[in-house]
Coordinates of C-alpha atoms and ligand atoms in Angstrom, one line a residue:
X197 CA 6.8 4.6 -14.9
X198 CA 9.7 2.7 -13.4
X199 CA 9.7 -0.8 -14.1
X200 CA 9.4 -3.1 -10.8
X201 CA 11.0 -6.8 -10.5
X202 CA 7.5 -7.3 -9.7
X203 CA 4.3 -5.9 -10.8
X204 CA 1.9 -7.5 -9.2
X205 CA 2.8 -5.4 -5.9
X206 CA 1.3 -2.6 -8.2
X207 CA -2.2 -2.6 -7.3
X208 CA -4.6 0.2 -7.4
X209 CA -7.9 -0.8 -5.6
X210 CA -8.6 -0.9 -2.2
X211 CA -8.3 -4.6 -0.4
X212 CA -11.2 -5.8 1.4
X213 CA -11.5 -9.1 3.0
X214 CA -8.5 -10.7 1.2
X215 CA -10.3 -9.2 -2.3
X216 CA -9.3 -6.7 -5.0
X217 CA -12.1 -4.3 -4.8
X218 CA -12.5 -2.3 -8.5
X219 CA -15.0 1.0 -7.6
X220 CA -16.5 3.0 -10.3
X221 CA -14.6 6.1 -9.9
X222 CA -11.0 6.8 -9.8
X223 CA -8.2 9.0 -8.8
X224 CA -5.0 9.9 -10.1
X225 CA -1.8 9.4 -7.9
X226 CA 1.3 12.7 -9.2
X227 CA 4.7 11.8 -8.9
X228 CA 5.9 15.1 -6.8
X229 CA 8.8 15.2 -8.6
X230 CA 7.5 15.9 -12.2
X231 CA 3.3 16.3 -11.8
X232 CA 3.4 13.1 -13.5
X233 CA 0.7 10.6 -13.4
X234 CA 1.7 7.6 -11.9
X235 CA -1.7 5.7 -11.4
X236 CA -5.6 6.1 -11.4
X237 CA -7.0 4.5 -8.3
X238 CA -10.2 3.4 -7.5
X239 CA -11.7 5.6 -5.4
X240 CA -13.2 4.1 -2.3
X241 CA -16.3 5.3 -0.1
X242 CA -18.1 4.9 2.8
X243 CA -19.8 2.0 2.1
X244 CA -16.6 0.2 0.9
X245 CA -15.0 1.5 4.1
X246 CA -17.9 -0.1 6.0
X247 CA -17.6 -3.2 4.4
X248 CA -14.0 -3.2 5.5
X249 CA -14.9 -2.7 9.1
X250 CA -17.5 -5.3 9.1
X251 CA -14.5 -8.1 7.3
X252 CA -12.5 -7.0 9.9
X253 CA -15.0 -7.6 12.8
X254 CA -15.5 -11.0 11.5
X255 CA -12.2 -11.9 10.9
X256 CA -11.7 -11.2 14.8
X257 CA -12.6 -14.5 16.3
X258 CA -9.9 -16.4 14.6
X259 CA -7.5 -13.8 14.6
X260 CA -7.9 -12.9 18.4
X261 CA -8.1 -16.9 18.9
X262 CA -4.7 -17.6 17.3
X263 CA -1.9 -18.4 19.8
X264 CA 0.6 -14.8 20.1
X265 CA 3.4 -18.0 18.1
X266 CA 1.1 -18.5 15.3
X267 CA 0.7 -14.8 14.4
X268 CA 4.5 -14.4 14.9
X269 CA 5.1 -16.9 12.4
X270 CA 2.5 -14.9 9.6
X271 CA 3.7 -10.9 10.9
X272 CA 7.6 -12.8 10.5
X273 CA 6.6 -14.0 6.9
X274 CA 5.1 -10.5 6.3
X275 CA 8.5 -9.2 7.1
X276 CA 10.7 -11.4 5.3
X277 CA 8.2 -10.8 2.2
X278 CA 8.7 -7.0 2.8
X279 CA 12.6 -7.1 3.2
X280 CA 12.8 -9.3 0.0
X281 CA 10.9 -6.8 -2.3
X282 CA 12.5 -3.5 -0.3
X283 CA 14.2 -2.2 -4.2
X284 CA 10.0 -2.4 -5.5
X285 CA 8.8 -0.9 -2.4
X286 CA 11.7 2.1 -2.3
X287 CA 10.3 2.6 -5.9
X288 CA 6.8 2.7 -5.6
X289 CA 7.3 5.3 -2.8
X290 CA 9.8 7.3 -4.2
X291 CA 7.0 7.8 -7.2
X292 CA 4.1 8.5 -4.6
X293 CA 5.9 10.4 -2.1
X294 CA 9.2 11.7 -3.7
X295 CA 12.1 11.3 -1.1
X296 CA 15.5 9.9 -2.2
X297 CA 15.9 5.8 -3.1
X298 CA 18.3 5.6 -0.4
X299 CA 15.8 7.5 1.7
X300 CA 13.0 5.2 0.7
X301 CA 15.0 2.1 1.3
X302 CA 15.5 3.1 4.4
X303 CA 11.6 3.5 5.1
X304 CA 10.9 0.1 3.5
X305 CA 13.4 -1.3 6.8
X306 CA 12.6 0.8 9.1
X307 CA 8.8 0.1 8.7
X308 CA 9.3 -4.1 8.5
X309 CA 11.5 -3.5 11.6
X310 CA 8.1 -2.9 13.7
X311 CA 7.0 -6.1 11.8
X312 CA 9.5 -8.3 12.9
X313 CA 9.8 -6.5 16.8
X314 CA 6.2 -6.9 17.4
X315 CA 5.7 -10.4 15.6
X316 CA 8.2 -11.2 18.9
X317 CA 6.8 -8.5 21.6
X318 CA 3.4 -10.4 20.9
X319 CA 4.5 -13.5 22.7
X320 CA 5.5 -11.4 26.0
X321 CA 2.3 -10.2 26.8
X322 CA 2.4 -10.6 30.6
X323 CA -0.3 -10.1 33.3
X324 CA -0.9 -10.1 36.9
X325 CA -1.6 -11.4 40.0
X326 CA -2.2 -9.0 42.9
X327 CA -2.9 -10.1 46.3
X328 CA -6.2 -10.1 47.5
X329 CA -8.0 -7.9 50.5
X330 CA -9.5 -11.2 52.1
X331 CA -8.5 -15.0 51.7
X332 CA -11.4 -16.3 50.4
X333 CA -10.5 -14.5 46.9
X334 CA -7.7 -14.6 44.6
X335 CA -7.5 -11.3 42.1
X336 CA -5.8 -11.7 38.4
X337 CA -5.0 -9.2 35.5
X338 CA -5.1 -10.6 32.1
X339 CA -4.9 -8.8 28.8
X340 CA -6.8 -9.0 25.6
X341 CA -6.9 -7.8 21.9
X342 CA -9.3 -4.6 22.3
X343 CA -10.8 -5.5 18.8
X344 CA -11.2 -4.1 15.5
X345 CA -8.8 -1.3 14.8
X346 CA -9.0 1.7 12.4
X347 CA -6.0 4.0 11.4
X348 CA -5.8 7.0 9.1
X349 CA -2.1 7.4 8.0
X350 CA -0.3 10.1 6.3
X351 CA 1.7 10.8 2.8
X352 CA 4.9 11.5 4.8
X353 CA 5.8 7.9 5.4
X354 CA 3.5 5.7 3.5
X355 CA 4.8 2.6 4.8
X356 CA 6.3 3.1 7.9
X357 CA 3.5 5.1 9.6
X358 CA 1.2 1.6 8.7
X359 CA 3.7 -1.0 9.4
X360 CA 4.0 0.4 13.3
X361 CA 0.3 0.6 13.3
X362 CA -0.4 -2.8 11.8
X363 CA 2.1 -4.8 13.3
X364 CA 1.4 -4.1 16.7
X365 CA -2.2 -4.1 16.7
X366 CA -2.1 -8.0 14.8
X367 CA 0.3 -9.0 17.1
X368 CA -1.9 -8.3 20.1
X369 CA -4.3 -10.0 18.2
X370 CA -6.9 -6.7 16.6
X371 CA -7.6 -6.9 13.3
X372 CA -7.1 -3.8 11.0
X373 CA -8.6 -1.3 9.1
X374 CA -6.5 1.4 7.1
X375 CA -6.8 4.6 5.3
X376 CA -3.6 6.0 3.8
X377 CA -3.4 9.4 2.7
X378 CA -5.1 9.7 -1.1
X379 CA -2.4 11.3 -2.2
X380 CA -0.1 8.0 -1.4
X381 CA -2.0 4.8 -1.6
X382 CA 0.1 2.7 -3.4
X383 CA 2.9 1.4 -0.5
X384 CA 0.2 0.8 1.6
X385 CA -1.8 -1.3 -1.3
X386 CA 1.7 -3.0 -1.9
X387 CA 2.2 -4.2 1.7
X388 CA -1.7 -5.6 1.7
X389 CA 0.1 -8.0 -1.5
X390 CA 2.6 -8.8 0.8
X391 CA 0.2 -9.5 3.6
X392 CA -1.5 -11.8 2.1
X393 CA 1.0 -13.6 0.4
X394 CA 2.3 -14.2 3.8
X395 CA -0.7 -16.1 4.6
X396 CA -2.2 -13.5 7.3
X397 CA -5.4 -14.4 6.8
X398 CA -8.7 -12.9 4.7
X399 CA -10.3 -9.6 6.9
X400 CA -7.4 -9.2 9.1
X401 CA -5.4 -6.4 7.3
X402 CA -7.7 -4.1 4.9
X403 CA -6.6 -1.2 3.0
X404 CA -9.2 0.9 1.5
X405 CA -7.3 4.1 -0.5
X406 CA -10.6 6.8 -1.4
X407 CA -10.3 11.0 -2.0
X408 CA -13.6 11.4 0.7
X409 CA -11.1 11.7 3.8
X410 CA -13.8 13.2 5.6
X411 CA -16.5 10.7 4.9
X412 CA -14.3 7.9 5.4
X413 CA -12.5 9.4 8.4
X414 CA -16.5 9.8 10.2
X415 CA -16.7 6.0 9.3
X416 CA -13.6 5.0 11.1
X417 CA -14.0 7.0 13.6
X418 CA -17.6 6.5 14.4
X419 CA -18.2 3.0 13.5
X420 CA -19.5 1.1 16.7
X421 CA -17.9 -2.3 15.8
X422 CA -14.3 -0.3 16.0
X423 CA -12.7 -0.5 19.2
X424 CA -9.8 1.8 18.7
X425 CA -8.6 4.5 16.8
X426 CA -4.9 5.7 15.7
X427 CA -3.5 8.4 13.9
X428 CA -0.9 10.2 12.7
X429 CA -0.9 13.5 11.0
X430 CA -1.7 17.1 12.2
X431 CA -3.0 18.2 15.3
X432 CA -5.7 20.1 13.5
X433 CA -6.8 17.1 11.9
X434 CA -6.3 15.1 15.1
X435 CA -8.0 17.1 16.8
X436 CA -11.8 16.9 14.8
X437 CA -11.0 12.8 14.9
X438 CA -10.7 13.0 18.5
X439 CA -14.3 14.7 18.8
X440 CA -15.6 12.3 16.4
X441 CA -13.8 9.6 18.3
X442 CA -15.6 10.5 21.4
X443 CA -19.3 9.5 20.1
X444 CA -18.2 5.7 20.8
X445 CA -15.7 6.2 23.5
X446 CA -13.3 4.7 21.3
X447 CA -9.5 4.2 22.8
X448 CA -7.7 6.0 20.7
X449 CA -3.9 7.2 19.8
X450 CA -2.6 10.5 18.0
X451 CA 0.9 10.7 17.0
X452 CA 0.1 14.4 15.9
X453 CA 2.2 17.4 15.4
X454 CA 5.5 19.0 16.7
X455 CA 7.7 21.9 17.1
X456 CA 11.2 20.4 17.7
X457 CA 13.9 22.4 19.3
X458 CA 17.5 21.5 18.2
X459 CA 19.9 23.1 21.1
X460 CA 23.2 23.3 20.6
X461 CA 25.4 24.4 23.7
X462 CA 28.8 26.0 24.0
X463 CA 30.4 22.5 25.9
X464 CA 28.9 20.1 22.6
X465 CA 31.2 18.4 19.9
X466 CA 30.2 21.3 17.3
X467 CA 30.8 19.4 14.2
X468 CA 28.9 16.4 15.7
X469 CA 25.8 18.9 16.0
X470 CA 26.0 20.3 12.5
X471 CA 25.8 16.8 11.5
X472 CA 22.9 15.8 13.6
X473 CA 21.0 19.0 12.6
X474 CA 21.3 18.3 9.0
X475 CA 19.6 14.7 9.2
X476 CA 17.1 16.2 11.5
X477 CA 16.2 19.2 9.7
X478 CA 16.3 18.2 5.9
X479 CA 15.4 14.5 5.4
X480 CA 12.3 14.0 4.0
X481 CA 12.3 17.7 2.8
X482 CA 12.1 18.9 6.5
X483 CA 8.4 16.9 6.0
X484 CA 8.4 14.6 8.9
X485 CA 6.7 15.5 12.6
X486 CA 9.8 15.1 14.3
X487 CA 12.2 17.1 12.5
X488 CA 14.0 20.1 13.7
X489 CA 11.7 23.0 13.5
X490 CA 14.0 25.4 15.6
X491 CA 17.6 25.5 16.1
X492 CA 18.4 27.1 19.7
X493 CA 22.2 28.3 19.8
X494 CA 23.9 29.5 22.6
X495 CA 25.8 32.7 21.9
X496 CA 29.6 32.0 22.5
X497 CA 29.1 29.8 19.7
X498 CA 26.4 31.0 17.4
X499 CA 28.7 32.6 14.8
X500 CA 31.2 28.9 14.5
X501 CA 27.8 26.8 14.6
X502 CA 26.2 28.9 11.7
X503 CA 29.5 29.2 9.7
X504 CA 30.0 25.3 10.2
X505 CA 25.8 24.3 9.2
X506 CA 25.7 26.7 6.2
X507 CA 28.8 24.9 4.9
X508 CA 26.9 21.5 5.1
X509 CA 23.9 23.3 3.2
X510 CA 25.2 24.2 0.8
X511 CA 26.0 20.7 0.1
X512 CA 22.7 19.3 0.1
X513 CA 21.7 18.3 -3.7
X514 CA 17.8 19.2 -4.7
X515 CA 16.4 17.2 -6.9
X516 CA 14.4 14.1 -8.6
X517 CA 14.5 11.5 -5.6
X518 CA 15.5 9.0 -8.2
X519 CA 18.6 10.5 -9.6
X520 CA 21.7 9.1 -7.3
X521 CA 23.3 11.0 -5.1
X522 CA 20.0 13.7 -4.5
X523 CA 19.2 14.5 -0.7
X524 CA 16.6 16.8 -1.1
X525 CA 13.3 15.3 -3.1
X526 CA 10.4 17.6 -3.7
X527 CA 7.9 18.4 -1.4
X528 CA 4.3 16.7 -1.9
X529 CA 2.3 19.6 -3.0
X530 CA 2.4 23.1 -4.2
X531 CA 0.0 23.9 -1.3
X532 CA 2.7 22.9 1.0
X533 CA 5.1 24.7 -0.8
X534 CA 2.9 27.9 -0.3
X535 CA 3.1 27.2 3.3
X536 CA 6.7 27.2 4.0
X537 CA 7.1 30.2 1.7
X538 CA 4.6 32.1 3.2
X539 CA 6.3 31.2 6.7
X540 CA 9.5 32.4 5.3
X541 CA 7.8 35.9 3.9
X542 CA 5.9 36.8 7.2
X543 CA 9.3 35.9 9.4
X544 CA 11.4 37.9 6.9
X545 CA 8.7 40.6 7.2
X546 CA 9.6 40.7 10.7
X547 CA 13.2 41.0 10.8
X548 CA 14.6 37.4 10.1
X549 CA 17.4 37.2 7.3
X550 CA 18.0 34.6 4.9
X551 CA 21.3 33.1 5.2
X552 CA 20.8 30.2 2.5
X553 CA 18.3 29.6 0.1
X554 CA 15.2 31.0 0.6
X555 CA 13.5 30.2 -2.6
X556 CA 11.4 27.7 -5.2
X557 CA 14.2 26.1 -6.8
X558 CA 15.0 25.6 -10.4
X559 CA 14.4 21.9 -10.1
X560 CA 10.7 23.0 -10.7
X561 CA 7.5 24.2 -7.9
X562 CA 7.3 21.5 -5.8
X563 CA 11.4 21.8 -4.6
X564 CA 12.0 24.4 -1.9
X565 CA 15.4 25.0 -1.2
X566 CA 17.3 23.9 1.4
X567 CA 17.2 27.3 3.5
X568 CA 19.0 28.9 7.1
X569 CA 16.7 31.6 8.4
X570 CA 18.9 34.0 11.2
X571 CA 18.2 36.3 13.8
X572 CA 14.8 34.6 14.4
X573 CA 12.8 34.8 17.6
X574 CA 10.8 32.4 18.7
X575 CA 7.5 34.3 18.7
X576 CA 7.9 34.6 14.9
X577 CA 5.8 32.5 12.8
X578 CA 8.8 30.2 11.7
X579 CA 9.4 29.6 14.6
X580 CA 5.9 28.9 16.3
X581 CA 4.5 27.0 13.3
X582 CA 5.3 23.2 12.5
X583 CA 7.5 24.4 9.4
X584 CA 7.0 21.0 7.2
X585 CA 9.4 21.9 5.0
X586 CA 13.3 22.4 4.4
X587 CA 13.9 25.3 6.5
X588 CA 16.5 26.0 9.7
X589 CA 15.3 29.3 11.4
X590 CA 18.5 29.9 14.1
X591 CA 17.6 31.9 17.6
X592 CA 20.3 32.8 20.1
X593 CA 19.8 32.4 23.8
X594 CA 22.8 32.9 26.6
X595 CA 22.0 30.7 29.4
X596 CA 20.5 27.1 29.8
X597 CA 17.2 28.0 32.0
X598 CA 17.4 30.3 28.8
X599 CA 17.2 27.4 26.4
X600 CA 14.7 25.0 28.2
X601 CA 12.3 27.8 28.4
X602 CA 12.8 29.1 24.5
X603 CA 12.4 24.9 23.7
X604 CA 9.4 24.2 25.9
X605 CA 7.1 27.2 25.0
X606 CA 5.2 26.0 22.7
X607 CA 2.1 23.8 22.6
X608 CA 3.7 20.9 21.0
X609 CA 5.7 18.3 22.8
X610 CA 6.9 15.7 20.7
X611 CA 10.7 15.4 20.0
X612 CA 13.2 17.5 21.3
X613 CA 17.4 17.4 20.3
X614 CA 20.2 19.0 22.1
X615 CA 24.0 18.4 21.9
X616 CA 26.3 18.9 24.9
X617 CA 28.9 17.3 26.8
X618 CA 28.5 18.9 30.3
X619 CA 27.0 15.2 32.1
X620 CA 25.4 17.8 34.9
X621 CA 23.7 19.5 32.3
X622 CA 23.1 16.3 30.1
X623 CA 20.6 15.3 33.3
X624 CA 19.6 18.6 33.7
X625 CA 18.2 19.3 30.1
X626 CA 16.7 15.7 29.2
X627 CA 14.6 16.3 32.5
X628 CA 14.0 19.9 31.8
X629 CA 12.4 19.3 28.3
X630 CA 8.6 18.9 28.1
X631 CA 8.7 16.4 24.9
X632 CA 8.1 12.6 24.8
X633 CA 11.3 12.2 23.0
X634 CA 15.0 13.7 23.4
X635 CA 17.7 13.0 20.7
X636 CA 21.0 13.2 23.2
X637 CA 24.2 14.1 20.5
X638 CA 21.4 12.4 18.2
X639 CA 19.9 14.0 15.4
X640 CA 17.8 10.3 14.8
X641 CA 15.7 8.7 17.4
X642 CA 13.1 6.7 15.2
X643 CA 13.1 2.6 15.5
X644 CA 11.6 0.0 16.4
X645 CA 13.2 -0.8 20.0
X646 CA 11.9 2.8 21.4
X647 CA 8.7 4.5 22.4
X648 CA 7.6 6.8 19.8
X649 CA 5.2 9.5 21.1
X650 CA 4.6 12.9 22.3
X651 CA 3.2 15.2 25.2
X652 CA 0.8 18.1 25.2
X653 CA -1.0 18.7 21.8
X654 CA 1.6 15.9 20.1
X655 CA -0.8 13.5 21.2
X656 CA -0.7 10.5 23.3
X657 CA 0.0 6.6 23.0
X658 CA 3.2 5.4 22.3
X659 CA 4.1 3.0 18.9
X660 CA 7.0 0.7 19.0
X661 CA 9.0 -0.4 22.1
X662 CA 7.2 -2.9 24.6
X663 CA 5.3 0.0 25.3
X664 CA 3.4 0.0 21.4
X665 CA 1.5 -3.2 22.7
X666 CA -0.4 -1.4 25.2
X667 CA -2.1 0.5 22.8
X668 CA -3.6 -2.4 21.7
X669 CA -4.9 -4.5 24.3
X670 CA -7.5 -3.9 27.3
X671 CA -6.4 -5.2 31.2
X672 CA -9.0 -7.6 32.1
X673 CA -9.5 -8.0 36.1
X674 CA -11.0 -11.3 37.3
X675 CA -11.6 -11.6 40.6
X676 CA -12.2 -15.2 41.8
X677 CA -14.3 -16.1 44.6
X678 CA -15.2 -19.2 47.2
X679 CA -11.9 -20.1 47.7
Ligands
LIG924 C1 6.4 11.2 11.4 O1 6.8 12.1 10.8 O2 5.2 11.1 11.6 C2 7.2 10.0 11.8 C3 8.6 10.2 11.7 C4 9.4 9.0 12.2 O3 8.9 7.9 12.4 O4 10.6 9.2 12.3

């Protein structure tokens, strides 16, 4: 266990309307890196999750009642609190979740950045007035908080994918209801500390951390008194919430899935790309929903591009995410493990070679090294499966129409790469590409200033940005007569 400046951000039971809430059961939380336990948590259930949707409902009328300034000034404390205990936070997630300190630290800011965006977005909530079809009326738009909102998060991020969530939704005034992924409670328990030692008030932000996902999940996704859903996580999954969604009509939004190209041209800064590539494909493991899953290469260039990547590679360092200077952590599970090698096996199997890696490594079963698949195709299965894991499977094309149509045909469409300098074909691409998001010369495209989001079966609703409010409020039309 690694000591913390401060333990009470240790907690292991679920937070219910500003409570602690002990359960009779528990589960244990692994370290990835070692199988070691790092916690047993109280295992939440339905009825706890009910009773969190029910603190939340009542905890509406203030909340929703608060001016958009008072809220900022809680969500700002909320981030200030976060930002000040970032070294705790890194800690606690690097033991849940297993990615580098450095990596970690950099989730810790880069989830309190949608804090302190949307304590400020909240107080730009604009609406309308349209001009009416006969004098005697006047027509006005306003916008409200839709309500009580219910999230299921994942074990990729465990803060960030909540902060984005949470922030917007209490700065347009909802209150909140979270499940985080069982196999990573503890950041989000941590940040419901924080939360209330900010002062956001009993019922607004509950956290309640159980193993019955699917139990829960019906729950949140059924409940009448919830207004909206969000998501992130797997299509698959996303899909069944969506169905379940639909017995209420709830709004809802799915940041689900993806199968991101990474196309390098012959015109692009090729050192530039290897760099980009190697952030996109292998942080987090390759375990994040918008890292490169397929690296497009024209031709002319494909034998200088793969020379140039495997170099980097090579570099990468596997290991404990705790131990300085690693880039690679573990992957959560074994089962995930299984996955990406079985990827690997059936692509092999079919004609792709191993370049680099391409094996457990000797760090122990959860670390996969940091492999380059070539000659790939894109109807193999590393290629036409979200890989979720620390693997670069290279295709060749020749020509751009080439490329677009290799990166768009699949059924995911959330973030696309591509490096070139040709400004014609700069245009041409970022138009051509059916994905919500396009890193230009950019392997990273996450923060808090832009739309996150995808097309097709990524999902839809879009988290940070001005646009991340939206999500979170209804449009309102009054239409006044008698005038
Ligand atoms: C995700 O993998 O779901 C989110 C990644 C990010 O925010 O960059």
């Amino acid at each position: 266990m690694k000591q913390l400046s401060d333990n009470q951000l240790f907690k292991t039971s679920s937070f219910i309307d500003g409570k602690w809430h002990k359960g009779t059961s528990t589960f244990e939380v692994l370290n990835p890196a070692n199988n070691q336990r790092v916690a047993n948590v109280f295992n939440a259930d339905t009825t706890e999750t009910a009773l969190a949707v029910s603190a939340a409902k009542n905890a509406f009328t203030l909340w929703s009642k608060k001016s958009a300034n008072d809220r900022a000034i809680l969500l700002r404390r909320w981030f200030d609190l976060i930002i000040e205990h970032k070294n705790d936070l890194a800690k606690i997630l690097t033991l849940e979740q297993g990615k580098p300190t450095a990596e970690a630290i950099g989730e810790i800011t880069y989830g309190a950045a949608f804090i302190e965006w949307f304590a400020e977005e909240g107080k730009r909530v604009y609406g309308d007035t349209i001009a009416a079809p006969s004098n005697d009326k006047r027509i006005l738009v306003i916008k409200q908080p839709v309500g009580v909102v219910a999230a299921i998060t994942p074990w990729n991020f465990p803060n960030a994918m909540i902060a984005r969530k949470a922030a917007a939704a209490l700065a347009a005034g909802c209150t909140f209801v979270v499940k985080p992924a069982a196999l990573t409670p503890l950041s989000a328990l941590a940040l419901a500390e924080l939360a209330t030692r900010a002062g956001i008030p009993h019922g607004v932000f509950n956290v309640v951390v159980g193993e019955d996902s699917v139990g829960m999940g019906k729950v949140l996704t059924q409940h009448p008194d919830i207004a909206k859903f969000t998501f992130t996580g797997s299509t698959f999954v996303g899909k069944k919430l969506l169905t379940q969604c639909a017995t209420t009509v709830k709004k809802v939004s799915m940041e689900l899935g993806g199968n991101a190209p990474f196309i390098v041209f012959e015109d692009a800064d090729i050192d530039a790309a290897v760099e980009g590539a190697i952030v996109s494909k292998y942080r987090n493991a390759g375990q994040t929903c918008v890292c490169t899953n397929r690296i497009l290469v024209q031709q002319s260039i494909a034998e200088q591009f793969t020379q140039k990547f495997a170099k980097a590679v090579k570099k990468l360092t596997v290991g404990d995410g705790f131990i300085e200077g690693i880039n690679v952590g573990p992957m959560i599970s074994t089962a995930a493990v299984d996955d990406v090698k079985q990827l690997v096996r059936l692509s092999v199997d079919l004609g792709a070679k191993i370049l680099v890696g391409g094996s457990i490594d000797d760090q122990g079963d959860k670390f996969y090294q940091p492999t380059i698949l070539t000659n790939v195709t894109n109807d193999m299965p590393i290629a036409n499966n979200e890989i979720f894991g620390p693997v670069a499977p290279i295709i060749t094309f020749d020509s751009e129409e080439e490329a677009i149509t290799l990166a768009n045909d699949t059924e995911y469409g959330l973030a696309a790469y591509f490096y070139a300098r040709d400004i014609g074909r700069v245009w041409r691409v970022a138009e051509g590409l059916d994905f919500g998001m396009i890193g230009i010369n950019e392997g990273i495209i996450s923060n808090a200033a832009a739309p996150f989001g995808g097309v097709k079966q990524s999902g839809n609703g879009r988290e940070g940005s001005k646009y991340g409010l939206d999500d979170y409020l209804e449009i309102k039309y009054l239409c006044m007569g008698g005038i």
